[in-house]
Amino acid sequence: MQASSPGLAPYASDPARSRGRRHAEPEAPTRSAFQRDRDRVIHSTAFRRLVYKTQVFLNHEGDLFRTRLTHSLEVAQLGRSIARALRLNEDLVEAIALAHDLGHTPFGHAGQDALHACMQALDAGTAHDGQGFEHNLQSLRVVDELEERYPAFDGLNLCFETREGILKHCSRANAQRLEAREPGGVATRFLRGGSPSLEAQLCNLADEIAYNAHDIDDGVRSGLLTLEQVASVELFDTYRRRALAAHPQLGGRRLLFESIRLMLSAQVYDVIDTTRERLRDAGVASPDEVRAARPLVDFSDGMRQRSRALKQFLFRNLYRHPQVMETTDRARRVVSDLFERYLEAPAELPPAHALRPDRPRAVADYIAGMTDRFAIREHERLFGSALFP
Ligand code: MG
C-alpha cells in the first residue's frame, strides 16, 4: 500500500488515488506512481531527442539557444515552483512538463505545419479525413504506443493523470477516435467539456511563461531583436525599469537577464496569488471537483493581458522575422519532401516502419521522431542537395 502524499492540498492529484495505468503493473516499493512516470519519461528515447529539436532557432544555428529539451526543463522548473506554493503534486507537474513536447517534429512549428498539411492532403475524402498531425496528440502517441522499452506493452504505460496533462489540446475528430478506443478516458473532456487536473493546467501556463521569457532572451542573443525593441512591450519594460531603478549602471546582457528574471518572478507570484483566490472562490475540495469546474490556474486579468501583448510582439517581430521565415520555409520543404519520398519509396524507411500497414501514419511517426539534423541529413541523402549547407 502506497502512503498517500503528506502536505498535498485536497484538490491536488494524489498518486495513491491515481486512475491508474492502461496495463496493470505492481507498484514500485519506494516511488510514487507520478515519480515513476517522471522517471520513465527521462529514460525514454523521445526525451533524449529533444536536445536536438528546434524551439525557435534551428539546433545548429547556435549552441546557446533553447532547444525542446532545455525548454522542457524550464517548464518543469517553473511548474514545480508554483506547484509547491499551491501544494499541488510536484512529481506530476514534472512528469507532464518533461513529456509535453515529446511529439514535436523537427524544426518546431514549421515542421509540424508541414507534416499536418501532408497528412491532411492525403486524408481528404478518406476514412482518416481530418486526422492530420497534431503535436499534442503525437506526444500522447509517443508515451502510449511509440516508445519500445518494455517487454509486456508498447509505450511507457503512464498514469491517466500524466496522459491527461500531455493531451493539452485535441481536435474533435481526433478526440472521437481516442474516445472510441478508451471510453471515458483522456479525450472525454474535449467532447463533453470539463477541465484537466490543476497540475495539467499549471503546465500549460508554465509553458507559456517559459517560452515568452526565453524567446526574448534568444531573440536578443540572435540579434533579431534589440533590447530597445523589446522595451516597447509593457510587461518587459516594467521590469526593465525596475532593474534600472535598483541598478542604474546596468546595461547589455545583465540588464536583459535581470529584467527577464524580475518578469518571471512577477508572473510566478501572479499565478500563485490568482490561483489561490480562484481555488478559494470555486470552493473545490478534490481533483474531481477541479475537473468539473472551469480552469482555475491562471494569471490575473491584468497579467493575462500584458502576457498576451508580449506574445503578440514575439509573433510579429521574432517568429515572423524574415530571417526566421526563410529558415522555416526550407524546414517545411525538408519535411514535405521526405514525406512524399518515403510514401512512394517505402524501402527508404527503416524496416519496422516500412512493414506497418498504416503507411502514411508510419511515415508521419518516423519524420516526427527525427531530430533537426537527422532530417537534414536524410534530405541530403534522398535528394542530393543540401537545403541547409
Ligand atoms: Mg512547450
PDB file of N, CA, C and O in Angstrom, residues 64-124:
ATOM      1  N   LEU A  64      23.797  28.179 -27.828  1.00  0.00           N
ATOM      2  CA  LEU A  64      23.216  28.689 -26.589  1.00  0.00           C
ATOM      3  C   LEU A  64      21.709  28.870 -26.658  1.00  0.00           C
ATOM      4  O   LEU A  64      21.073  29.169 -25.665  1.00  0.00           O
ATOM      5  N   PHE A  65      21.136  28.678 -27.840  1.00  0.00           N
ATOM      6  CA  PHE A  65      19.687  28.844 -27.949  1.00  0.00           C
ATOM      7  C   PHE A  65      18.961  27.689 -27.276  1.00  0.00           C
ATOM      8  O   PHE A  65      19.498  26.596 -27.148  1.00  0.00           O
ATOM      9  N   ARG A  66      17.708  27.972 -26.885  1.00  0.00           N
ATOM     10  CA  ARG A  66      16.894  26.911 -26.306  1.00  0.00           C
ATOM     11  C   ARG A  66      16.637  25.833 -27.331  1.00  0.00           C
ATOM     12  O   ARG A  66      16.445  26.100 -28.517  1.00  0.00           O
ATOM     13  N   THR A  67      16.582  24.614 -26.843  1.00  0.00           N
ATOM     14  CA  THR A  67      16.100  23.505 -27.644  1.00  0.00           C
ATOM     15  C   THR A  67      14.833  23.026 -26.944  1.00  0.00           C
ATOM     16  O   THR A  67      14.490  23.515 -25.868  1.00  0.00           O
ATOM     17  N   ARG A  68      14.185  22.056 -27.517  1.00  0.00           N
ATOM     18  CA  ARG A  68      13.000  21.497 -26.856  1.00  0.00           C
ATOM     19  C   ARG A  68      13.363  20.940 -25.481  1.00  0.00           C
ATOM     20  O   ARG A  68      12.532  20.925 -24.586  1.00  0.00           O
ATOM     21  N   LEU A  69      14.582  20.445 -25.345  1.00  0.00           N
ATOM     22  CA  LEU A  69      14.957  19.857 -24.049  1.00  0.00           C
ATOM     23  C   LEU A  69      15.093  20.929 -22.975  1.00  0.00           C
ATOM     24  O   LEU A  69      14.504  20.820 -21.904  1.00  0.00           O
ATOM     25  N   THR A  70      15.866  21.973 -23.275  1.00  0.00           N
ATOM     26  CA  THR A  70      16.053  22.992 -22.236  1.00  0.00           C
ATOM     27  C   THR A  70      14.737  23.725 -21.979  1.00  0.00           C
ATOM     28  O   THR A  70      14.440  24.097 -20.851  1.00  0.00           O
ATOM     29  N   HIS A  71      13.929  23.891 -23.024  1.00  0.00           N
ATOM     30  CA  HIS A  71      12.598  24.482 -22.823  1.00  0.00           C
ATOM     31  C   HIS A  71      11.785  23.621 -21.845  1.00  0.00           C
ATOM     32  O   HIS A  71      11.194  24.130 -20.898  1.00  0.00           O
ATOM     33  N   SER A  72      11.786  22.306 -22.058  1.00  0.00           N
ATOM     34  CA  SER A  72      11.001  21.420 -21.197  1.00  0.00           C
ATOM     35  C   SER A  72      11.496  21.479 -19.749  1.00  0.00           C
ATOM     36  O   SER A  72      10.693  21.430 -18.816  1.00  0.00           O
ATOM     37  N   LEU A  73      12.815  21.599 -19.572  1.00  0.00           N
ATOM     38  CA  LEU A  73      13.366  21.708 -18.210  1.00  0.00           C
ATOM     39  C   LEU A  73      12.932  23.018 -17.559  1.00  0.00           C
ATOM     40  O   LEU A  73      12.627  23.059 -16.364  1.00  0.00           O
ATOM     41  N   GLU A  74      12.876  24.085 -18.337  1.00  0.00           N
ATOM     42  CA  GLU A  74      12.441  25.371 -17.782  1.00  0.00           C
ATOM     43  C   GLU A  74      10.964  25.316 -17.408  1.00  0.00           C
ATOM     44  O   GLU A  74      10.553  25.869 -16.380  1.00  0.00           O
ATOM     45  N   VAL A  75      10.165  24.648 -18.224  1.00  0.00           N
ATOM     46  CA  VAL A  75       8.743  24.496 -17.895  1.00  0.00           C
ATOM     47  C   VAL A  75       8.603  23.701 -16.590  1.00  0.00           C
ATOM     48  O   VAL A  75       7.815  24.048 -15.705  1.00  0.00           O
ATOM     49  N   ALA A  76       9.397  22.649 -16.459  1.00  0.00           N
ATOM     50  CA  ALA A  76       9.344  21.830 -15.246  1.00  0.00           C
ATOM     51  C   ALA A  76       9.752  22.650 -14.020  1.00  0.00           C
ATOM     52  O   ALA A  76       9.134  22.559 -12.956  1.00  0.00           O
ATOM     53  N   GLN A  77      10.779  23.475 -14.167  1.00  0.00           N
ATOM     54  CA  GLN A  77      11.244  24.292 -13.041  1.00  0.00           C
ATOM     55  C   GLN A  77      10.169  25.285 -12.607  1.00  0.00           C
ATOM     56  O   GLN A  77       9.841  25.383 -11.420  1.00  0.00           O
ATOM     57  N   LEU A  78       9.608  26.016 -13.573  1.00  0.00           N
ATOM     58  CA  LEU A  78       8.559  26.991 -13.237  1.00  0.00           C
ATOM     59  C   LEU A  78       7.350  26.274 -12.645  1.00  0.00           C
ATOM     60  O   LEU A  78       6.765  26.718 -11.651  1.00  0.00           O
ATOM     61  N   GLY A  79       6.979  25.163 -13.261  1.00  0.00           N
ATOM     62  CA  GLY A  79       5.823  24.402 -12.797  1.00  0.00           C
ATOM     63  C   GLY A  79       6.002  23.918 -11.368  1.00  0.00           C
ATOM     64  O   GLY A  79       5.105  24.043 -10.539  1.00  0.00           O
ATOM     65  N   ARG A  80       7.188  23.398 -11.064  1.00  0.00           N
ATOM     66  CA  ARG A  80       7.429  22.887  -9.709  1.00  0.00           C
ATOM     67  C   ARG A  80       7.387  24.003  -8.678  1.00  0.00           C
ATOM     68  O   ARG A  80       6.854  23.825  -7.580  1.00  0.00           O
ATOM     69  N   SER A  81       7.972  25.142  -9.010  1.00  0.00           N
ATOM     70  CA  SER A  81       7.968  26.275  -8.065  1.00  0.00           C
ATOM     71  C   SER A  81       6.540  26.646  -7.686  1.00  0.00           C
ATOM     72  O   SER A  81       6.227  26.847  -6.516  1.00  0.00           O
ATOM     73  N   ILE A  82       5.695  26.756  -8.709  1.00  0.00           N
ATOM     74  CA  ILE A  82       4.309  27.172  -8.469  1.00  0.00           C
ATOM     75  C   ILE A  82       3.552  26.051  -7.753  1.00  0.00           C
ATOM     76  O   ILE A  82       2.789  26.294  -6.815  1.00  0.00           O
ATOM     77  N   ALA A  83       3.795  24.811  -8.168  1.00  0.00           N
ATOM     78  CA  ALA A  83       3.103  23.663  -7.561  1.00  0.00           C
ATOM     79  C   ALA A  83       3.391  23.584  -6.060  1.00  0.00           C
ATOM     80  O   ALA A  83       2.502  23.333  -5.258  1.00  0.00           O
ATOM     81  N   ARG A  84       4.640  23.825  -5.686  1.00  0.00           N
ATOM     82  CA  ARG A  84       4.986  23.718  -4.265  1.00  0.00           C
ATOM     83  C   ARG A  84       4.229  24.762  -3.458  1.00  0.00           C
ATOM     84  O   ARG A  84       3.690  24.480  -2.397  1.00  0.00           O
ATOM     85  N   ALA A  85       4.165  25.975  -3.983  1.00  0.00           N
ATOM     86  CA  ALA A  85       3.470  27.048  -3.267  1.00  0.00           C
ATOM     87  C   ALA A  85       1.971  26.751  -3.139  1.00  0.00           C
ATOM     88  O   ALA A  85       1.348  27.119  -2.149  1.00  0.00           O
ATOM     89  N   LEU A  86       1.409  26.082  -4.146  1.00  0.00           N
ATOM     90  CA  LEU A  86      -0.032  25.796  -4.114  1.00  0.00           C
ATOM     91  C   LEU A  86      -0.328  24.430  -3.494  1.00  0.00           C
ATOM     92  O   LEU A  86      -1.479  24.009  -3.438  1.00  0.00           O
ATOM     93  N   ARG A  87       0.706  23.742  -3.062  1.00  0.00           N
ATOM     94  CA  ARG A  87       0.593  22.374  -2.511  1.00  0.00           C
ATOM     95  C   ARG A  87      -0.038  21.412  -3.513  1.00  0.00           C
ATOM     96  O   ARG A  87      -0.855  20.588  -3.176  1.00  0.00           O
ATOM     97  N   LEU A  88       0.365  21.564  -4.790  1.00  0.00           N
ATOM     98  CA  LEU A  88      -0.038  20.603  -5.822  1.00  0.00           C
ATOM     99  C   LEU A  88       1.040  19.526  -5.919  1.00  0.00           C
ATOM    100  O   LEU A  88       2.092  19.623  -5.282  1.00  0.00           O
ATOM    101  N   ASN A  89       0.787  18.520  -6.733  1.00  0.00           N
ATOM    102  CA  ASN A  89       1.749  17.419  -6.824  1.00  0.00           C
ATOM    103  C   ASN A  89       2.904  17.758  -7.772  1.00  0.00           C
ATOM    104  O   ASN A  89       2.735  17.790  -8.994  1.00  0.00           O
ATOM    105  N   GLU A  90       4.078  17.985  -7.183  1.00  0.00           N
ATOM    106  CA  GLU A  90       5.240  18.401  -7.987  1.00  0.00           C
ATOM    107  C   GLU A  90       5.707  17.318  -8.947  1.00  0.00           C
ATOM    108  O   GLU A  90       6.173  17.608 -10.043  1.00  0.00           O
ATOM    109  N   ASP A  91       5.616  16.074  -8.525  1.00  0.00           N
ATOM    110  CA  ASP A  91       6.087  14.994  -9.402  1.00  0.00           C
ATOM    111  C   ASP A  91       5.231  14.896 -10.655  1.00  0.00           C
ATOM    112  O   ASP A  91       5.742  14.678 -11.755  1.00  0.00           O
ATOM    113  N   LEU A  92       3.932  15.069 -10.479  1.00  0.00           N
ATOM    114  CA  LEU A  92       3.042  15.019 -11.639  1.00  0.00           C
ATOM    115  C   LEU A  92       3.324  16.196 -12.573  1.00  0.00           C
ATOM    116  O   LEU A  92       3.401  16.037 -13.790  1.00  0.00           O
ATOM    117  N   VAL A  93       3.503  17.376 -11.988  1.00  0.00           N
ATOM    118  CA  VAL A  93       3.827  18.554 -12.795  1.00  0.00           C
ATOM    119  C   VAL A  93       5.108  18.291 -13.595  1.00  0.00           C
ATOM    120  O   VAL A  93       5.183  18.557 -14.793  1.00  0.00           O
ATOM    121  N   GLU A  94       6.092  17.743 -12.937  1.00  0.00           N
ATOM    122  CA  GLU A  94       7.367  17.499 -13.618  1.00  0.00           C
ATOM    123  C   GLU A  94       7.210  16.452 -14.731  1.00  0.00           C
ATOM    124  O   GLU A  94       7.748  16.623 -15.830  1.00  0.00           O
ATOM    125  N   ALA A  95       6.458  15.404 -14.446  1.00  0.00           N
ATOM    126  CA  ALA A  95       6.252  14.360 -15.467  1.00  0.00           C
ATOM    127  C   ALA A  95       5.571  14.950 -16.703  1.00  0.00           C
ATOM    128  O   ALA A  95       5.987  14.696 -17.841  1.00  0.00           O
ATOM    129  N   ILE A  96       4.538  15.746 -16.476  1.00  0.00           N
ATOM    130  CA  ILE A  96       3.813  16.338 -17.612  1.00  0.00           C
ATOM    131  C   ILE A  96       4.719  17.324 -18.359  1.00  0.00           C
ATOM    132  O   ILE A  96       4.795  17.314 -19.590  1.00  0.00           O
ATOM    133  N   ALA A  97       5.419  18.170 -17.595  1.00  0.00           N
ATOM    134  CA  ALA A  97       6.264  19.200 -18.222  1.00  0.00           C
ATOM    135  C   ALA A  97       7.348  18.557 -19.090  1.00  0.00           C
ATOM    136  O   ALA A  97       7.606  18.995 -20.211  1.00  0.00           O
ATOM    137  N   LEU A  98       7.980  17.511 -18.579  1.00  0.00           N
ATOM    138  CA  LEU A  98       9.075  16.894 -19.331  1.00  0.00           C
ATOM    139  C   LEU A  98       8.559  16.136 -20.556  1.00  0.00           C
ATOM    140  O   LEU A  98       9.284  15.932 -21.518  1.00  0.00           O
ATOM    141  N   ALA A  99       7.285  15.726 -20.504  1.00  0.00           N
ATOM    142  CA  ALA A  99       6.734  14.946 -21.619  1.00  0.00           C
ATOM    143  C   ALA A  99       5.951  15.803 -22.613  1.00  0.00           C
ATOM    144  O   ALA A  99       5.618  15.333 -23.689  1.00  0.00           O
ATOM    145  N   HIS A 100       5.658  17.067 -22.267  1.00  0.00           N
ATOM    146  CA  HIS A 100       4.646  17.792 -23.044  1.00  0.00           C
ATOM    147  C   HIS A 100       5.056  18.026 -24.495  1.00  0.00           C
ATOM    148  O   HIS A 100       4.200  18.149 -25.355  1.00  0.00           O
ATOM    149  N   ASP A 101       6.348  18.064 -24.789  1.00  0.00           N
ATOM    150  CA  ASP A 101       6.775  18.331 -26.159  1.00  0.00           C
ATOM    151  C   ASP A 101       7.376  17.103 -26.857  1.00  0.00           C
ATOM    152  O   ASP A 101       7.996  17.240 -27.913  1.00  0.00           O
ATOM    153  N   LEU A 102       7.191  15.921 -26.289  1.00  0.00           N
ATOM    154  CA  LEU A 102       7.813  14.720 -26.870  1.00  0.00           C
ATOM    155  C   LEU A 102       7.358  14.465 -28.307  1.00  0.00           C
ATOM    156  O   LEU A 102       8.081  13.858 -29.092  1.00  0.00           O
ATOM    157  N   GLY A 103       6.159  14.937 -28.667  1.00  0.00           N
ATOM    158  CA  GLY A 103       5.631  14.646 -30.001  1.00  0.00           C
ATOM    159  C   GLY A 103       5.991  15.685 -31.044  1.00  0.00           C
ATOM    160  O   GLY A 103       5.514  15.623 -32.173  1.00  0.00           O
ATOM    161  N   HIS A 104       6.820  16.658 -30.663  1.00  0.00           N
ATOM    162  CA  HIS A 104       7.149  17.697 -31.639  1.00  0.00           C
ATOM    163  C   HIS A 104       8.034  17.167 -32.751  1.00  0.00           C
ATOM    164  O   HIS A 104       8.957  16.405 -32.519  1.00  0.00           O
ATOM    165  N   THR A 105       7.738  17.626 -33.950  1.00  0.00           N
ATOM    166  CA  THR A 105       8.532  17.282 -35.126  1.00  0.00           C
ATOM    167  C   THR A 105       9.873  18.023 -35.059  1.00  0.00           C
ATOM    168  O   THR A 105      10.027  18.927 -34.247  1.00  0.00           O
ATOM    169  N   PRO A 106      10.800  17.693 -35.980  1.00  0.00           N
ATOM    170  CA  PRO A 106      11.967  18.572 -36.119  1.00  0.00           C
ATOM    171  C   PRO A 106      11.503  19.943 -36.619  1.00  0.00           C
ATOM    172  O   PRO A 106      10.395  20.059 -37.157  1.00  0.00           O
ATOM    173  N   PHE A 107      12.304  20.956 -36.429  1.00  0.00           N
ATOM    174  CA  PHE A 107      12.056  22.325 -36.934  1.00  0.00           C
ATOM    175  C   PHE A 107      10.827  22.994 -36.333  1.00  0.00           C
ATOM    176  O   PHE A 107      10.196  23.823 -36.985  1.00  0.00           O
ATOM    177  N   GLY A 108      10.484  22.655 -35.121  1.00  0.00           N
ATOM    178  CA  GLY A 108       9.428  23.374 -34.413  1.00  0.00           C
ATOM    179  C   GLY A 108       8.104  23.402 -35.156  1.00  0.00           C
ATOM    180  O   GLY A 108       7.720  22.432 -35.816  1.00  0.00           O
ATOM    181  N   HIS A 109       7.429  24.559 -35.061  1.00  0.00           N
ATOM    182  CA  HIS A 109       6.077  24.634 -35.617  1.00  0.00           C
ATOM    183  C   HIS A 109       6.063  24.511 -37.134  1.00  0.00           C
ATOM    184  O   HIS A 109       5.101  24.006 -37.707  1.00  0.00           O
ATOM    185  N   ALA A 110       7.136  24.944 -37.791  1.00  0.00           N
ATOM    186  CA  ALA A 110       7.200  24.829 -39.251  1.00  0.00           C
ATOM    187  C   ALA A 110       7.113  23.357 -39.651  1.00  0.00           C
ATOM    188  O   ALA A 110       6.392  22.990 -40.586  1.00  0.00           O
ATOM    189  N   GLY A 111       7.828  22.509 -38.928  1.00  0.00           N
ATOM    190  CA  GLY A 111       7.828  21.075 -39.222  1.00  0.00           C
ATOM    191  C   GLY A 111       6.457  20.460 -39.003  1.00  0.00           C
ATOM    192  O   GLY A 111       5.963  19.677 -39.820  1.00  0.00           O
ATOM    193  N   GLN A 112       5.848  20.857 -37.891  1.00  0.00           N
ATOM    194  CA  GLN A 112       4.523  20.320 -37.599  1.00  0.00           C
ATOM    195  C   GLN A 112       3.495  20.765 -38.648  1.00  0.00           C
ATOM    196  O   GLN A 112       2.672  19.970 -39.094  1.00  0.00           O
ATOM    197  N   ASP A 113       3.538  22.052 -39.041  1.00  0.00           N
ATOM    198  CA  ASP A 113       2.582  22.554 -40.034  1.00  0.00           C
ATOM    199  C   ASP A 113       2.727  21.795 -41.341  1.00  0.00           C
ATOM    200  O   ASP A 113       1.735  21.443 -41.987  1.00  0.00           O
ATOM    201  N   ALA A 114       3.969  21.566 -41.742  1.00  0.00           N
ATOM    202  CA  ALA A 114       4.213  20.854 -42.999  1.00  0.00           C
ATOM    203  C   ALA A 114       3.679  19.429 -42.918  1.00  0.00           C
ATOM    204  O   ALA A 114       3.024  18.942 -43.841  1.00  0.00           O
ATOM    205  N   LEU A 115       3.944  18.762 -41.806  1.00  0.00           N
ATOM    206  CA  LEU A 115       3.504  17.379 -41.662  1.00  0.00           C
ATOM    207  C   LEU A 115       1.975  17.304 -41.608  1.00  0.00           C
ATOM    208  O   LEU A 115       1.354  16.407 -42.181  1.00  0.00           O
ATOM    209  N   HIS A 116       1.381  18.281 -40.945  1.00  0.00           N
ATOM    210  CA  HIS A 116      -0.082  18.338 -40.866  1.00  0.00           C
ATOM    211  C   HIS A 116      -0.674  18.503 -42.280  1.00  0.00           C
ATOM    212  O   HIS A 116      -1.623  17.810 -42.643  1.00  0.00           O
ATOM    213  N   ALA A 117      -0.085  19.410 -43.055  1.00  0.00           N
ATOM    214  CA  ALA A 117      -0.582  19.647 -44.418  1.00  0.00           C
ATOM    215  C   ALA A 117      -0.457  18.376 -45.258  1.00  0.00           C
ATOM    216  O   ALA A 117      -1.379  18.016 -45.996  1.00  0.00           O
ATOM    217  N   CYS A 118       0.682  17.678 -45.145  1.00  0.00           N
ATOM    218  CA  CYS A 118       0.888  16.430 -45.905  1.00  0.00           C
ATOM    219  C   CYS A 118      -0.169  15.401 -45.532  1.00  0.00           C
ATOM    220  O   CYS A 118      -0.767  14.761 -46.403  1.00  0.00           O
ATOM    221  N   MET A 119      -0.388  15.221 -44.237  1.00  0.00           N
ATOM    222  CA  MET A 119      -1.344  14.207 -43.784  1.00  0.00           C
ATOM    223  C   MET A 119      -2.755  14.588 -44.182  1.00  0.00           C
ATOM    224  O   MET A 119      -3.540  13.737 -44.590  1.00  0.00           O
ATOM    225  N   GLN A 120      -3.083  15.865 -44.084  1.00  0.00           N
ATOM    226  CA  GLN A 120      -4.444  16.282 -44.414  1.00  0.00           C
ATOM    227  C   GLN A 120      -4.730  16.129 -45.892  1.00  0.00           C
ATOM    228  O   GLN A 120      -5.809  15.686 -46.273  1.00  0.00           O
ATOM    229  N   ALA A 121      -3.751  16.475 -46.739  1.00  0.00           N
ATOM    230  CA  ALA A 121      -3.944  16.346 -48.181  1.00  0.00           C
ATOM    231  C   ALA A 121      -4.223  14.891 -48.519  1.00  0.00           C
ATOM    232  O   ALA A 121      -5.041  14.575 -49.378  1.00  0.00           O
ATOM    233  N   LEU A 122      -3.554  14.015 -47.821  1.00  0.00           N
ATOM    234  CA  LEU A 122      -3.699  12.585 -48.062  1.00  0.00           C
ATOM    235  C   LEU A 122      -5.004  12.053 -47.500  1.00  0.00           C
ATOM    236  O   LEU A 122      -5.631  11.163 -48.048  1.00  0.00           O
ATOM    237  N   ASP A 123      -5.397  12.622 -46.351  1.00  0.00           N
ATOM    238  CA  ASP A 123      -6.593  12.149 -45.651  1.00  0.00           C
ATOM    239  C   ASP A 123      -7.878  12.565 -46.347  1.00  0.00           C
ATOM    240  O   ASP A 123      -8.902  11.911 -46.196  1.00  0.00           O
ATOM    241  N   ALA A 124      -7.821  13.690 -47.066  1.00  0.00           N
ATOM    242  CA  ALA A 124      -9.059  14.282 -47.587  1.00  0.00           C
ATOM    243  C   ALA A 124      -9.925  13.245 -48.282  1.00  0.00           C
ATOM    244  O   ALA A 124      -9.471  12.524 -49.166  1.00  0.00           O
TER     245      ALA A 124
END
